[in-house]
Structures are given as structure tokens and as C-alpha cells.
Short mmCIF file of C-alpha atoms in Angstrom, two decimals:
data_model
loop_
_atom_site.label_atom_id
_atom_site.label_comp_id
_atom_site.label_asym_id
_atom_site.label_seq_id
_atom_site.Cartn_x
_atom_site.Cartn_y
_atom_site.Cartn_z
CA MET A 1 12.50 2.61 -34.14
CA ARG A 2 9.15 3.41 -32.56
CA HIS A 3 7.79 1.02 -29.94
CA TYR A 4 4.30 0.75 -28.53
CA PHE A 5 4.80 -1.69 -25.65
CA TYR A 6 7.90 -1.97 -23.44
CA PRO A 7 8.28 -5.12 -21.31
CA LEU A 8 9.60 -4.28 -17.85
CA VAL A 9 12.25 -5.92 -15.70
CA ASN A 10 11.46 -5.03 -12.10
CA GLU A 11 13.31 -4.99 -8.79
CA VAL A 12 12.40 -7.33 -5.93
CA LYS A 13 12.66 -5.93 -2.39
CA ASN A 14 13.88 -8.48 0.18
CA TYR A 15 12.37 -7.06 3.37
CA PRO A 16 12.20 -9.34 6.45
CA TRP A 17 8.39 -9.39 6.49
CA GLY A 18 8.17 -10.78 2.96
CA SER A 19 7.18 -14.27 1.83
CA TYR A 20 9.83 -16.81 0.86
CA SER A 21 7.53 -18.54 -1.63
CA ALA A 22 4.54 -16.41 -2.76
CA LEU A 23 6.19 -14.44 -5.59
CA ASN A 24 8.15 -17.47 -6.76
CA GLN A 25 5.22 -19.90 -6.79
CA ARG A 26 2.54 -17.54 -8.08
CA PHE A 27 4.56 -15.44 -10.54
CA LYS A 28 7.65 -17.57 -11.27
CA ILE A 29 9.94 -14.85 -9.87
CA PRO A 30 13.30 -16.54 -9.12
CA ASN A 31 14.47 -16.73 -5.52
CA PRO A 32 17.84 -18.50 -5.83
CA ASP A 33 19.14 -17.30 -2.45
CA ASP A 34 15.93 -18.22 -0.58
CA GLN A 35 15.31 -14.66 0.62
CA PRO A 36 12.05 -13.14 1.89
CA GLN A 37 10.58 -11.51 -1.23
CA ALA A 38 8.37 -8.68 -0.01
CA GLU A 39 7.68 -6.36 -2.95
CA LEU A 40 8.10 -6.14 -6.72
CA TRP A 41 8.41 -2.48 -7.81
CA MET A 42 7.26 -1.08 -11.17
CA GLY A 43 8.05 2.57 -11.83
CA VAL A 44 10.79 5.19 -11.65
CA HIS A 45 11.14 5.85 -7.93
CA PRO A 46 14.91 6.19 -7.24
CA ALA A 47 14.75 3.36 -4.68
CA GLY A 48 13.75 0.82 -7.35
CA ILE A 49 13.72 1.87 -11.02
CA SER A 50 12.33 -0.58 -13.60
CA GLN A 51 14.39 -1.52 -16.63
CA VAL A 52 13.15 -1.84 -20.22
CA GLY A 53 14.66 -3.99 -22.92
CA ASP A 54 14.04 -4.64 -26.61
CA GLU A 55 15.96 -5.22 -29.84
CA ASP A 56 17.39 -1.68 -29.58
CA GLY A 57 19.08 -2.48 -26.27
CA SER A 58 18.17 -1.83 -22.66
CA CYS A 59 17.89 1.19 -20.40
CA SER A 60 16.05 2.27 -17.30
CA LEU A 61 12.43 3.31 -17.52
CA ALA A 62 13.50 6.69 -16.13
CA GLU A 63 15.95 7.14 -19.03
CA LEU A 64 13.33 6.10 -21.57
CA ILE A 65 10.84 8.66 -20.25
CA ALA A 66 13.47 11.41 -20.00
CA GLY A 67 14.28 10.95 -23.70
CA ASP A 68 10.90 12.34 -24.77
CA LYS A 69 8.62 13.22 -21.87
CA THR A 70 5.75 14.44 -24.03
CA ALA A 71 5.61 11.25 -26.08
CA MET A 72 6.14 8.99 -23.07
CA LEU A 73 3.98 10.71 -20.45
CA GLY A 74 1.57 12.76 -22.52
CA ARG A 75 1.65 16.55 -22.45
CA ARG A 76 -0.70 16.93 -19.48
CA ILE A 77 1.23 14.55 -17.20
CA ALA A 78 4.60 15.90 -18.37
CA GLU A 79 3.55 19.44 -17.45
CA GLN A 80 1.78 18.56 -14.19
CA PHE A 81 4.19 15.99 -12.72
CA GLY A 82 7.36 16.02 -14.85
CA ASP A 83 7.77 12.24 -14.52
CA LEU A 84 5.80 9.04 -13.97
CA PRO A 85 3.58 10.04 -11.03
CA TYR A 86 2.82 6.60 -9.61
CA LEU A 87 4.50 3.44 -8.35
CA LEU A 88 2.98 -0.01 -8.87
CA LYS A 89 3.90 -2.99 -6.66
CA ILE A 90 3.09 -6.59 -5.95
CA LEU A 91 3.23 -7.00 -2.18
CA ALA A 92 3.68 -10.41 -0.49
CA ALA A 93 3.49 -10.20 3.31
CA GLU A 94 4.20 -13.28 5.40
CA ARG A 95 4.16 -11.24 8.61
CA ALA A 96 2.91 -7.80 9.55
CA LEU A 97 4.51 -4.64 8.21
CA SER A 98 5.09 -1.80 10.65
CA ILE A 99 2.10 0.28 11.72
CA GLN A 100 2.62 3.43 9.68
CA VAL A 101 1.29 6.62 8.23
CA HIS A 102 2.17 8.50 5.02
CA PRO A 103 2.42 12.30 4.98
CA GLN A 104 0.46 14.84 3.00
CA LYS A 105 2.41 16.40 0.13
CA ALA A 106 3.18 19.68 1.94
CA GLN A 107 4.36 17.74 5.01
CA ALA A 108 6.61 15.54 2.87
CA GLN A 109 8.13 18.53 1.08
CA ALA A 110 8.81 20.37 4.33
CA GLY A 111 10.11 17.27 6.14
CA PHE A 112 12.37 16.16 3.29
CA HIS A 113 13.89 19.65 3.08
CA ARG A 114 14.22 20.00 6.84
CA GLN A 115 16.07 16.72 7.42
CA GLN A 116 18.89 17.19 4.89
CA ASN A 117 21.57 17.13 7.60
CA ASN A 118 19.68 14.95 10.11
CA PRO A 119 18.76 11.25 10.38
CA PRO A 120 16.05 10.72 7.76
CA ASP A 121 12.34 10.33 8.46
CA TYR A 122 11.47 11.10 4.83
CA ASN A 123 12.79 9.34 1.71
CA ASP A 124 11.41 11.87 -0.78
CA ASP A 125 9.23 14.98 -1.00
CA ASN A 126 5.99 13.37 -2.18
CA HIS A 127 2.75 12.26 -0.57
CA LYS A 128 1.66 8.62 -0.73
CA PRO A 129 -2.04 7.93 -1.23
CA GLU A 130 -2.43 4.25 -2.09
CA LEU A 131 -4.85 1.61 -3.30
CA VAL A 132 -4.63 -2.08 -2.36
CA TYR A 133 -6.21 -4.81 -4.53
CA ALA A 134 -6.21 -8.27 -2.95
CA ILE A 135 -4.84 -11.25 -4.90
CA THR A 136 -5.19 -13.65 -1.95
CA PRO A 137 -7.13 -13.09 1.29
CA PHE A 138 -5.37 -10.00 2.62
CA MET A 139 -5.36 -9.09 6.32
CA ALA A 140 -4.94 -5.39 7.13
CA MET A 141 -5.50 -2.81 9.82
CA ASN A 142 -6.62 0.53 8.46
CA GLY A 143 -7.93 3.74 10.04
CA PHE A 144 -9.16 4.50 13.54
CA ARG A 145 -12.23 2.75 14.88
CA GLN A 146 -15.11 4.76 16.30
CA PRO A 147 -14.25 6.22 19.74
CA THR A 148 -16.96 4.14 21.41
CA GLU A 149 -15.35 0.93 20.07
CA ILE A 150 -11.88 2.01 21.17
CA VAL A 151 -13.07 2.85 24.67
CA ARG A 152 -14.97 -0.43 24.96
CA ASN A 153 -12.00 -2.50 23.75
CA PHE A 154 -9.49 -0.88 26.11
CA LYS A 155 -11.75 -0.68 29.17
CA LYS A 156 -11.76 -4.48 29.19
CA LEU A 157 -8.01 -4.47 29.94
CA ASN A 158 -8.24 -2.17 33.00
CA ILE A 159 -5.04 -0.28 32.18
CA SER A 160 -4.83 2.31 34.97
CA SER A 161 -2.51 4.59 32.98
CA LEU A 162 -5.16 4.88 30.24
CA GLU A 163 -8.25 5.30 32.42
CA ALA A 164 -8.31 9.10 32.46
CA VAL A 165 -7.70 9.55 28.74
CA LEU A 166 -10.27 6.86 27.87
CA ASN A 167 -12.87 8.63 30.02
CA LEU A 168 -12.05 11.89 28.24
CA LEU A 169 -12.38 10.19 24.83
CA ALA A 170 -15.74 8.74 25.86
CA LEU A 171 -17.07 12.11 27.07
CA HIS A 172 -15.66 14.25 24.25
CA PRO A 173 -15.00 12.10 21.13
CA CYS A 174 -13.01 14.33 18.77
CA ALA A 175 -9.62 14.55 17.03
CA GLU A 176 -7.97 16.14 20.07
CA THR A 177 -9.03 13.43 22.52
CA MET A 178 -8.24 10.68 19.99
CA GLN A 179 -4.73 12.11 19.64
CA ALA A 180 -4.36 12.36 23.42
CA PHE A 181 -5.37 8.71 23.78
CA PHE A 182 -2.92 7.59 21.07
CA VAL A 183 0.03 9.55 22.49
CA THR A 184 -0.66 8.27 26.01
CA LEU A 185 -0.78 4.70 24.71
CA MET A 186 2.48 5.11 22.78
CA GLN A 187 4.17 6.47 25.91
CA LEU A 188 2.91 3.89 28.41
CA PRO A 189 5.48 3.20 31.14
CA GLN A 190 7.29 -0.06 30.47
CA ASP A 191 5.83 -1.88 33.45
CA GLU A 192 2.27 -0.79 32.62
CA LYS A 193 2.75 -1.74 28.98
CA GLN A 194 4.08 -5.17 29.87
CA LYS A 195 1.24 -5.90 32.31
CA ALA A 196 -1.32 -4.82 29.73
CA LEU A 197 0.28 -6.91 26.99
CA THR A 198 0.33 -9.96 29.24
CA ARG A 199 -3.36 -9.52 30.03
CA LEU A 200 -4.17 -8.88 26.36
CA LEU A 201 -2.48 -12.09 25.23
CA ASP A 202 -3.83 -14.19 28.10
CA GLU A 203 -7.43 -13.02 27.73
CA ALA A 204 -7.83 -12.09 24.04
CA GLU A 205 -10.00 -15.08 23.19
CA ALA A 206 -12.26 -14.44 26.17
CA LEU A 207 -12.44 -10.64 25.83
CA TYR A 208 -12.77 -10.17 22.06
CA ASP A 209 -14.44 -11.76 19.05
CA ALA A 210 -12.63 -14.34 16.92
CA ASN A 211 -11.64 -11.91 14.16
CA LEU A 212 -10.04 -9.44 16.56
CA ALA A 213 -8.29 -12.19 18.51
CA SER A 214 -6.87 -13.68 15.29
CA PHE A 215 -5.22 -10.35 14.43
CA ILE A 216 -3.71 -10.06 17.92
CA PHE A 217 -2.29 -13.59 17.87
CA ARG A 218 -0.85 -13.19 14.36
CA LEU A 219 0.98 -10.02 15.44
CA ARG A 220 2.28 -11.78 18.57
CA GLN A 221 4.13 -14.37 16.46
CA HIS A 222 6.82 -11.86 15.47
CA TYR A 223 6.31 -8.88 17.81
CA PRO A 224 5.52 -10.37 21.27
CA ASP A 225 6.51 -7.28 23.31
CA ASP A 226 5.62 -4.52 20.83
CA ILE A 227 3.22 -1.65 21.54
CA GLY A 228 1.66 -2.49 18.16
CA LEU A 229 -0.12 -5.52 19.63
CA PHE A 230 -2.74 -3.05 20.86
CA ALA A 231 -3.38 -1.82 17.29
CA PRO A 232 -6.32 -4.17 16.49
CA LEU A 233 -8.16 -2.59 19.42
CA PHE A 234 -8.07 0.92 17.93
CA LEU A 235 -7.68 0.29 14.16
CA ASN A 236 -10.22 -1.34 11.85
CA SER A 237 -9.15 -4.97 11.35
CA LEU A 238 -10.37 -6.36 8.05
CA THR A 239 -9.59 -9.09 5.54
CA LEU A 240 -10.00 -8.30 1.85
CA GLN A 241 -11.05 -11.25 -0.27
CA PRO A 242 -9.42 -11.76 -3.72
CA GLY A 243 -10.68 -9.05 -6.06
CA GLU A 244 -11.62 -6.63 -3.26
CA ALA A 245 -9.86 -3.27 -2.89
CA MET A 246 -9.44 -0.44 -0.41
CA PHE A 247 -8.00 3.08 -0.56
CA LEU A 248 -5.81 4.85 1.99
CA SER A 249 -5.50 8.62 2.07
CA PRO A 250 -2.31 10.22 3.43
CA GLY A 251 -2.57 10.59 7.19
CA THR A 252 -4.34 7.24 7.66
CA LEU A 253 -2.70 4.99 10.26
CA HIS A 254 -2.51 1.42 8.95
CA ALA A 255 -0.59 -1.85 8.75
CA TYR A 256 -0.72 -4.73 6.29
CA VAL A 257 -0.67 -8.03 8.15
CA GLN A 258 -0.62 -10.99 5.76
CA GLY A 259 -1.36 -11.84 2.12
CA VAL A 260 -0.55 -11.02 -1.51
CA ALA A 261 -1.90 -7.87 -3.17
CA VAL A 262 -1.36 -5.31 -5.89
CA GLU A 263 -0.53 -1.91 -4.45
CA VAL A 264 -0.51 1.33 -6.43
CA MET A 265 0.46 4.68 -4.97
CA ALA A 266 1.89 8.08 -5.75
CA SER A 267 5.60 7.68 -6.51
CA SER A 268 6.85 7.85 -2.93
CA ASP A 269 8.51 5.72 -0.26
CA ASN A 270 7.68 7.89 2.76
CA VAL A 271 6.84 5.95 5.94
CA LEU A 272 6.47 7.20 9.53
CA ARG A 273 6.24 4.24 11.92
CA ALA A 274 4.10 3.64 15.00
CA GLY A 275 4.88 0.07 16.07
CA LEU A 276 5.53 -3.52 14.96
CA THR A 277 9.05 -2.43 14.11
CA ASP A 278 12.63 -2.35 15.32
CA LYS A 279 13.16 0.93 13.45
CA ASN A 280 13.01 4.44 14.83
CA ILE A 281 9.62 5.83 15.89
CA ASN A 282 9.56 9.63 15.68
CA LEU A 283 6.40 10.16 17.71
CA ALA A 284 6.22 13.92 17.21
CA GLU A 285 6.50 13.64 13.42
CA LEU A 286 4.14 10.67 13.36
CA VAL A 287 1.46 12.57 15.30
CA ALA A 288 1.87 15.65 13.10
CA CYS A 289 1.18 13.54 9.99
CA THR A 290 -1.71 11.46 11.37
CA VAL A 291 -5.38 12.31 10.89
CA PHE A 292 -7.10 11.46 14.17
CA GLU A 293 -10.58 10.90 12.77
CA PRO A 294 -12.49 7.60 12.77
CA ILE A 295 -13.33 5.88 9.49
CA SER A 296 -15.66 2.95 8.94
CA GLU A 297 -14.78 -0.28 7.19
CA GLU A 298 -17.46 0.50 4.60
CA GLN A 299 -15.70 3.78 3.77
CA LEU A 300 -12.39 1.98 3.31
CA ARG A 301 -13.60 -0.65 0.86
CA MET A 302 -13.93 0.43 -2.77
CA ALA A 303 -16.88 -0.56 -4.97
CA PRO A 304 -15.74 -0.43 -8.61
CA ALA A 305 -17.77 0.78 -11.56
CA LYS A 306 -18.34 -2.36 -13.64
CA HIS A 307 -18.18 -2.50 -17.43
CA ALA A 308 -18.14 -5.37 -19.91
CA GLY A 309 -14.79 -7.09 -19.33
CA TRP A 310 -13.36 -4.53 -16.91
CA GLN A 311 -13.79 -2.57 -13.69
CA HIS A 312 -12.80 1.01 -12.85
CA TYR A 313 -11.87 2.09 -9.31
CA ASP A 314 -12.62 5.75 -8.69
CA VAL A 315 -9.49 6.93 -6.87
CA PRO A 316 -9.79 10.43 -5.31
CA VAL A 317 -6.31 11.63 -6.36
CA GLU A 318 -4.71 12.82 -9.60
CA ASP A 319 -1.54 10.72 -9.32
CA PHE A 320 -3.02 7.48 -10.66
CA CYS A 321 -6.09 5.65 -11.96
CA PHE A 322 -6.70 1.92 -11.57
CA ASP A 323 -8.64 -0.53 -13.76
CA VAL A 324 -8.90 -4.33 -13.69
CA TYR A 325 -9.62 -6.43 -16.80
CA SER A 326 -10.70 -10.06 -16.93
CA GLU A 327 -11.61 -12.53 -19.66
CA ALA A 328 -11.68 -9.88 -22.40
CA ASN A 329 -11.21 -10.43 -26.14
CA ASN A 330 -9.93 -7.71 -28.50
CA LEU A 331 -11.10 -4.97 -26.14
CA ALA A 332 -10.33 -1.53 -27.60
CA ILE A 333 -8.25 0.71 -25.32
CA GLN A 334 -7.05 4.27 -25.85
CA THR A 335 -3.90 5.38 -24.06
CA THR A 336 -3.56 9.11 -23.37
CA SER A 337 -0.93 9.04 -20.60
CA ALA A 338 1.91 6.80 -19.46
CA GLU A 339 0.55 3.38 -18.46
CA ILE A 340 1.80 0.23 -16.78
CA VAL A 341 -0.12 -3.01 -17.21
CA LEU A 342 0.48 -6.04 -14.97
CA VAL A 343 -0.88 -9.56 -15.46
CA ILE A 344 -2.18 -10.87 -12.13
CA ASP A 345 -3.05 -14.34 -13.41
CA GLY A 346 -3.35 -16.07 -16.76
CA HIS A 347 -1.92 -14.31 -19.81
CA ALA A 348 -2.62 -11.23 -21.91
CA VAL A 349 -2.04 -10.22 -25.52
CA LEU A 350 -1.48 -6.53 -26.32
CA GLU A 351 -1.83 -5.66 -30.01
CA HIS A 352 -1.33 -2.43 -31.97
CA ALA A 353 -2.65 -1.60 -35.45
CA SER A 354 0.96 -1.45 -36.66
CA GLY A 355 1.15 -5.21 -36.15
CA LYS A 356 3.18 -5.06 -32.93
CA ILE A 357 2.11 -7.73 -30.45
CA LEU A 358 3.25 -8.36 -26.89
CA THR A 359 2.25 -11.40 -24.83
CA LEU A 360 2.53 -11.18 -21.04
CA TYR A 361 2.15 -13.89 -18.41
CA ALA A 362 1.34 -13.75 -14.69
CA GLY A 363 3.71 -11.42 -12.83
CA LYS A 364 4.91 -9.73 -16.04
CA SER A 365 4.35 -6.06 -16.80
CA ALA A 366 4.82 -3.54 -19.57
CA PHE A 367 5.09 0.22 -19.95
CA ILE A 368 2.83 1.77 -22.59
CA PRO A 369 3.74 5.33 -23.69
CA ALA A 370 1.08 7.97 -24.21
CA SER A 371 2.02 8.04 -27.90
CA THR A 372 0.80 4.45 -28.36
CA ARG A 373 -2.78 5.74 -28.45
CA ASP A 374 -5.14 2.97 -29.71
CA TRP A 375 -4.54 -0.73 -29.05
CA THR A 376 -6.46 -3.87 -28.16
CA LEU A 377 -6.29 -6.19 -25.17
CA SER A 378 -7.14 -9.87 -24.94
CA ILE A 379 -6.85 -11.41 -21.49
CA THR A 380 -7.41 -14.91 -20.18
CA GLY A 381 -7.25 -14.34 -16.45
CA THR A 382 -6.82 -10.92 -14.80
CA LEU A 383 -4.79 -7.82 -15.65
CA CYS A 384 -4.55 -4.44 -13.92
CA ARG A 385 -3.90 -1.18 -15.74
CA VAL A 386 -2.46 1.90 -14.04
CA TYR A 387 -2.43 5.32 -15.67
CA ALA A 388 -2.81 8.99 -14.76
#
């Protein structure tokens, strides 16, 4: 029997930084064992494959797609990617994630192949560009500040071990001096690091503005002696309001700090860490994958193209596209590739000319094959649509 909409059953990731209540209260996702619920995954990545179920039985989304890739993915996506090329998540952070960077595709392929008999730094061979769409106010650090800002912020701390490299960065602001500064910071002698952290925490309110100080103090709650406490001084520290979005290219150093958001990315779980973590930091690999160029907050934030009842975010990669719909009635949509829709709040009705109807509520999602073609959407609330 042919189906046009496949409701998804998705895996919850119980990482320590997750919220104990956000997914349960906002999306009615059960939490019977009172665990930190960090992420809800929608896709076919091996680390968390969605399940589909209907009157014909249940199977994994990966099995469904493998049964007829042309019908499920569309010919173009089947030929270009061979499988669903993106991963959709709801992310609920109660405390900061590790400061991290994601590799370019060629770096991921080489690193994944290289490590086969070594402790892993790579979980797969794919790159990981990603978009974040805030559901609640969402605190994040993303991309290097301008060199002049970095120098000014660190000069206030009078860290003798950093004086020479800060002077070099001030005189010759470029990728090479930014990298030299970052590596020197990451390798601070323990006594110098501890003295600088003590001064940072004692004087943050006096030395820095309220926004910057709030980031530092939030990080201190769970990582009091971590090198990552310096991150707000060299990374852009911003808070997305609900409905705002930002994009991260591979190679961009970043950390999500607190809040609930939709996250969509290429189908990858590659992370190289730089702080705010108890896990291994491979500094050489991290530096090789990091782009040491400043980026402004204005460049990070995405301004969508607005249409009647929906918004389109122009993502500069081929792995995924991202649209948001709100308060629409019988809006005509044409599906030409594999899609996942997720209700962020309220409820949505998906209807096909065949008479098939699917109703979804907040936190629920569905896979829509390329072969579905034309259908209509009615939404009271907000829904996001991911496709390629």
C-alpha cells in the first residue's frame, strides 16, 4: 500500500548537559527515569535512526528509504547523496555543550579513514554545516571576534604568558596570528591558567559588560576550572530570541550554552572539542579543522525570505533546506525530495489529494517521500520543514 506521510518515532539522547524538563513539558516527551534529555534525533544517522510505523507494520526510516531510494529520496538526491543527507534535532541545553568545531568534508573523510585502528576523533566521514532556529531564548558562542576585541578583552587580565602573542595579534591581525594566540591560550601553564581564571571570575563584572559577564558566570556553574571559561572573550556571545536563526559553516568554533532550539545539519556526528568538557581534546586535529578568521554577529544571524504563511532560510549548502510555516490554511506544497516536517508548537494537518490525512502535534514529526508530490498544509502554531 502506498503512503504519503510517515509518522516518526525518534530517539532521545540523554547527554549530561541536557534539560530534565524542557522536552517533557514542551513536547510531552516521556522522561520516566528523570534523565537529562538533551536531543531528539530525526533522520538515518547510525547513532540514532528514526522509526516509522503504520498499519503495514514498523521499520526503521533507513530501511524504508533503502526499499526504493528513487521514490523515497527523489532521483537527484538518490544519485548525489545515496541516502537522507540531513539530520534534524530538537536540542534542549540546560548547561553549556563543549566548545567544538566540525570538519570540512575532505577532513572528515581523511580523518575517519585514518583513525580506523586508533582512538576515534571522527564518528563518520561527513562534514557538518548546521542551522540553529531558536524556540526559547538561546545562548550561544559562535565564531571568532575581531582581533581588536580579543586583544582588548585579554589585555584587561594581564596574563604574562599571553602578552607576546596578543601584541603580535594586535600588530598583524591575520589567520596565522589568531591561530598562534589560540594555541598559546590552550597550552597555558597550569599555574598561569589558574591565576588568570581566578582574576577573570573575581573581576568579570568590573572588567566586562553585563552580557559578557553573564556568559562567563553561566559557564562557571559547571566548568569552574576549565580553559573554556575564556571563550566568551574570543568568541561572539549572542542570544537568539524565539524565531531567530543562525548558520554555522564547518570550521567555525562554537558552543551552545543554554536554551531550546531546532537544529538541522548534514547527516554527521563529528565533533572536535576545545573546552568545557571532560572528554579528550586533540589540539592538533582541532587546529587543523578550525578556520581562524573573525566573523561578525550580523554575519551569523540569518534573515529569512518571507512569504505568505512561511519563511525560507537560504542555507549555503546542498545537504538541506529549511522553511518555517505558521498560521497557514490549506497551503499548497510540492515535495520533490525526501522531507521531514516537525511541529514546533500547536498542531498541523497534512492532507493529500488521495484523501490521506495526518495530524501532528507539538514535538511530533513525519517523513514525506519525494513521490508524495503535491499536498496541503494547515498549521495552527509553527512547523519547520527540512528537505534537500
